[in-house]
XYZ file of C-alpha atoms in Angstrom:
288
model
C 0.000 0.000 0.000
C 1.732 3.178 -0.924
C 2.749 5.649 1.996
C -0.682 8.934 2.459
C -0.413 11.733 0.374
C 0.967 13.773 3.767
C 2.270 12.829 6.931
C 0.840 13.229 10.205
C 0.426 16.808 11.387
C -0.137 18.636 14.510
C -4.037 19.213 14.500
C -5.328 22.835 14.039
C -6.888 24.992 16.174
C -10.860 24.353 15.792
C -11.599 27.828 14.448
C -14.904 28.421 12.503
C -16.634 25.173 12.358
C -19.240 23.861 10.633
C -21.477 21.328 12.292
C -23.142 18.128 10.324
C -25.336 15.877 12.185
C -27.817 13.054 11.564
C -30.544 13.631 14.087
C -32.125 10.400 13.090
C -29.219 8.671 13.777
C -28.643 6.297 17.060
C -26.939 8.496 19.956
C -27.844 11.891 18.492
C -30.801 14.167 19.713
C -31.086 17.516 20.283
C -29.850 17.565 24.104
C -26.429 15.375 22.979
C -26.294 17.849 20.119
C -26.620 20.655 22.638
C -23.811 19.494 24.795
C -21.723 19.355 21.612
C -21.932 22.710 20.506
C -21.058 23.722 24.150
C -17.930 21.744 24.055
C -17.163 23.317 20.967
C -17.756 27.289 21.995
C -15.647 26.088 25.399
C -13.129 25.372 22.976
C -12.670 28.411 21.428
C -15.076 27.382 18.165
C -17.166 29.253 16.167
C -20.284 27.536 14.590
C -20.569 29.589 11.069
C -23.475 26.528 9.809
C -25.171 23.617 10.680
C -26.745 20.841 9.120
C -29.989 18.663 9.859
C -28.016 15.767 7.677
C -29.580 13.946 5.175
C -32.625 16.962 5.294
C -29.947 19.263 4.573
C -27.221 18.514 2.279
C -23.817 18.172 3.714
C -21.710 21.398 2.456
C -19.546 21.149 -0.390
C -16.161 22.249 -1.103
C -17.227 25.756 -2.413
C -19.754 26.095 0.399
C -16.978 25.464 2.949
C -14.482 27.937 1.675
C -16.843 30.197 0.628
C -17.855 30.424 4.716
C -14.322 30.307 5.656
C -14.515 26.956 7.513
C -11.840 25.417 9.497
C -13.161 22.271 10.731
C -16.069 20.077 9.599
C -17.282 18.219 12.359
C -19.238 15.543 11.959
C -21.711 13.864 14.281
C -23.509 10.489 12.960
C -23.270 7.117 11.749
C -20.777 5.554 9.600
C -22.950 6.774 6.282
C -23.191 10.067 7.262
C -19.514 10.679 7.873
C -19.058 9.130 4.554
C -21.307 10.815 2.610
C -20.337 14.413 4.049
C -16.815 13.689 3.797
C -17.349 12.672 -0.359
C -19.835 16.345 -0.260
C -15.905 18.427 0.915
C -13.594 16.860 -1.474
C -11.154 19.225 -2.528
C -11.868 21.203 0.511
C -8.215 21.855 2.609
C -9.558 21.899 6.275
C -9.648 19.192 8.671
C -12.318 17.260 9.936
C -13.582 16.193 13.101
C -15.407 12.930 13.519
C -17.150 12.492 16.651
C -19.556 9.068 17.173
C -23.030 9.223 16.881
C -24.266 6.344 15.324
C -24.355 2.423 15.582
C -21.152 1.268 14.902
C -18.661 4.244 15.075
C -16.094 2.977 13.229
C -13.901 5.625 11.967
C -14.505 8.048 15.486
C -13.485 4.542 17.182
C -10.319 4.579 15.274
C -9.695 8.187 15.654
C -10.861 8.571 19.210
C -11.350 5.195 20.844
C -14.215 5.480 23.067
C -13.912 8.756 23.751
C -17.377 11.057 24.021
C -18.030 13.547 21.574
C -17.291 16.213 24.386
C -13.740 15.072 25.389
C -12.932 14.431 21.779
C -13.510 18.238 21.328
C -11.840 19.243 24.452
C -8.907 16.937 23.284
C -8.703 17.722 19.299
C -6.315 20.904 19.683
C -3.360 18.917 21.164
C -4.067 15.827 18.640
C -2.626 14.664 15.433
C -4.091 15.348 11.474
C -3.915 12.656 9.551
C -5.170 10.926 5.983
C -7.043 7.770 6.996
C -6.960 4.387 5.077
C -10.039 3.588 2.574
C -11.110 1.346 -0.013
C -12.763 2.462 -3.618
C -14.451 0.692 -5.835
C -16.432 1.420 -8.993
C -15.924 5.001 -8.053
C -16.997 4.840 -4.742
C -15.482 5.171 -1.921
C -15.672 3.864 2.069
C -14.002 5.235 4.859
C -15.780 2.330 7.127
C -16.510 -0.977 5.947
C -18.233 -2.340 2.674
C -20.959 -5.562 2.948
C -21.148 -7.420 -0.995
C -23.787 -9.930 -1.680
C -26.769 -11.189 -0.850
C -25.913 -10.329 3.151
C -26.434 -6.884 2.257
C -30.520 -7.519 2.510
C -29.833 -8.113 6.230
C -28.981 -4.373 6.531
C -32.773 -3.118 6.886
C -33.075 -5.453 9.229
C -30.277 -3.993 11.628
C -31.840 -0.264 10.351
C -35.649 -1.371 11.776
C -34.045 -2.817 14.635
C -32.243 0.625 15.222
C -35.336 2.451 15.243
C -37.420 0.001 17.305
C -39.858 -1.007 14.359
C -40.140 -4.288 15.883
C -43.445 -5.193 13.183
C -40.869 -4.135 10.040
C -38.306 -6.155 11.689
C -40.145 -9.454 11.357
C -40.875 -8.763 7.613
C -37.068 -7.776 7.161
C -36.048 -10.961 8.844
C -38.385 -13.507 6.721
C -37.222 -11.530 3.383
C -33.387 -11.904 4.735
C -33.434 -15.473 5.098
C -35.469 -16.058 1.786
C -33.333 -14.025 -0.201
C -29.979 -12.927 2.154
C -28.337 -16.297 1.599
C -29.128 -17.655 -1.848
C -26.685 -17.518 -4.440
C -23.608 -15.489 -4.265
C -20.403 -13.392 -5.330
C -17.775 -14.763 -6.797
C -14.316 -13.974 -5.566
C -11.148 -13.928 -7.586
C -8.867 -16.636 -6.047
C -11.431 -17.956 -3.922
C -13.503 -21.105 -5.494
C -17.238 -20.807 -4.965
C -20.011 -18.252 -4.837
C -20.421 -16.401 -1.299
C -23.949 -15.183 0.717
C -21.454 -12.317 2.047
C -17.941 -10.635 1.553
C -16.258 -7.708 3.865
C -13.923 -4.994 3.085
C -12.633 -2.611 5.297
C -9.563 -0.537 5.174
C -6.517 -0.700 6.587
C -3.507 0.222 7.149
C -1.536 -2.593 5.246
C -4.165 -2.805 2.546
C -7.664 -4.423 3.183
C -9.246 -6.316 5.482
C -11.337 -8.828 4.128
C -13.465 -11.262 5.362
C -15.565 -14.113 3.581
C -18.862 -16.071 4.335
C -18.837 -19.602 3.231
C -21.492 -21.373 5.615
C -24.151 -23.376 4.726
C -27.539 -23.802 6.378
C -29.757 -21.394 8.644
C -27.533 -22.695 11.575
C -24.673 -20.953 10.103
C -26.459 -17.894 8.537
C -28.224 -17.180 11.822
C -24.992 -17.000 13.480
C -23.447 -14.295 11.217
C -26.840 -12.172 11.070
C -27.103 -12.479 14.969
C -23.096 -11.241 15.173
C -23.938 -8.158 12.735
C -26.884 -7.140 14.108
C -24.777 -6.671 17.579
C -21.250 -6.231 16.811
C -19.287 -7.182 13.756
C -20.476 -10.583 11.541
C -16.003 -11.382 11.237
C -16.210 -13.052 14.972
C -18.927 -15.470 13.733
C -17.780 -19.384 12.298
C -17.457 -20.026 8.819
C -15.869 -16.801 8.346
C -12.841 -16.570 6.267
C -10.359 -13.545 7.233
C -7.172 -12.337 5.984
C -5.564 -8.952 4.639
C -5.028 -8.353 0.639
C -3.926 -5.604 -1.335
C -7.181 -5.958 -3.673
C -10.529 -7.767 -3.934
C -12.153 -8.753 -7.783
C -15.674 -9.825 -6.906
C -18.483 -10.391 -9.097
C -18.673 -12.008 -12.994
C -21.880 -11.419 -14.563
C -24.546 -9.785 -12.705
C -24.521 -6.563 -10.860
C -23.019 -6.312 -7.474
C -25.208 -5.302 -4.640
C -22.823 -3.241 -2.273
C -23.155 -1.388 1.440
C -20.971 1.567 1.302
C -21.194 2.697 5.279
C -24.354 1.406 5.677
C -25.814 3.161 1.819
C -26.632 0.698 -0.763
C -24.754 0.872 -4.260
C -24.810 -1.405 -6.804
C -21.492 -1.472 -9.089
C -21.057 -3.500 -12.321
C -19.158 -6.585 -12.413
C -16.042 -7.540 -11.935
C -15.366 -4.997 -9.632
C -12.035 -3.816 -8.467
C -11.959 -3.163 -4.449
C -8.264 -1.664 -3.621
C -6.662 0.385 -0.714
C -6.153 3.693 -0.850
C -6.264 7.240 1.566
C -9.184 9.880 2.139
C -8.567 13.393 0.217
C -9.381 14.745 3.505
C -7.385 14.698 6.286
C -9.117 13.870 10.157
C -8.041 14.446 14.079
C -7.197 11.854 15.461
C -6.796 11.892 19.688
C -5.696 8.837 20.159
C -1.697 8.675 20.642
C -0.349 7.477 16.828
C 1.277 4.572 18.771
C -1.770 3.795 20.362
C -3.597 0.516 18.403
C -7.315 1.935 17.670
């Protein structure tokens, strides 16, 4: 994997921010957003915009500079960081990615387990940094990507989320009609697979493939996504490449940080680093 476009840098101060979160994500509501924008003016901040993400459009490149912006923070899930940080490509500030969704991902790797509040109160003294992604059909994740017929277990994690415990049921029955049937085909790997994961890393990717057979099996990775991360479960091959062909004929279905995309086949999946660069709190010798 070649070395990030720059090396780690001494963070900047916060400065005039502007503030994206996903009220309808898990962990964010108007009193936790409250407290954040207090931590924020406590550190010296000043909130030039806000916005209600995905009602409001994340702010662009031009919208950023235009406004003078020196941090985008960003409070949501996985798929909102994402999404705002594709929406401030060629934008030269730094970003601040605080958790306030389901899994967290790249605030764990940033921040640990940090709250959003400390992470603030910590970001002038912390590092900037590029962080490790994978692209794909000219997408890209900064999180983790789900290929296959697995990815039709997603609305059931996304009822679950929201306690729509009637839409759950129907998501379940559809997932284990159609989440395990078939498969994608993976270069060097003989057989078709229910589900493949990609994540980034720092040595390349970090893949992980489904090969089980049975409801036994499938149960046990659908139970392990729905709480943690589906790589712990059996039947789960894991290892670390530096790229991923999947697919042959038909289209791939694809979770990008938790959004659906569907890229033609074969597709490419290789490492690479965000145009954007993030704080990161956590010592750099510290394992995230």
């Amino acid at each position: 994997m070649h070395e990030p476009p720059a090396p780690p840098a001494p963070a900047r101060p916060l400065g005039t921010v502007w503030l994206v979160a996903n009220m309808a994500a898990r962990s964010t509501d108007e009193g936790r957003l409250a407290s954040l924008e207090d931590a924020l003016t406590q550190a010296g901040a000043v909130i030039a915009g806000r916005s209600d993400f995905p009602a409001q459009a994340a702010p662009d490149a031009a919208m950023l500079r235009k406004a003078s912006v020196d941090t985008l923070v960003l409070m949501g899930g996985d798929g909102t960081i994402g999404t705002a940080s594709a929406a401030a490509t060629g934008w030269d500030g730094q970003v601040l990615a605080v958790p306030g969704g389901t899994m967290n991902l790249l605030p764990k790797a940033l921040h640990g387990d940090a709250a959003p509040e400390a992470i603030v109160a910590a970001a002038a003294t912390g590092t900037l940094r590029h962080v490790p992604v994978v692209r794909a059909g000219g997408e890209t994740s900064y999180c983790r990507i789900i290929i296959g017929p697995m990815t039709r277990w997603a609305r059931v994690r996304e009822n679950a989320r929201h306690g729509r415990l009637w839409r759950v049921v129907q998501a379940v029955r559809l997932a284990l009609a159609h989440g395990f049937v078939g498969g994608v085909r993976v270069a060097g790997h003989p057989g078709r697979h229910p589900g493949v994961l990609v994540m980034p890393g720092d040595q390349g990717l970090e893949a992980a493939i489904f090969s089980g057979t049975g409801l036994a099996d499938a149960m046990a990775v659908a139970v392990n996504w729905l709480l943690t991360d589906w790589r712990s479960a059996a039947k789960i091959k894991a290892f670390t490449a530096d790229e991923l062909i999947v697919g042959r004929r038909r289209t791939l279905r694809c979770l990008f940080d938790g959004e659906l995309k569907r890229l033609p086949p074969p597709a490419r999946f290789v490492p690479g680093w965000s145009d954007l660069r993030y704080v990161r709190t956590l010592p750099m010798t510290e394992a995230a």
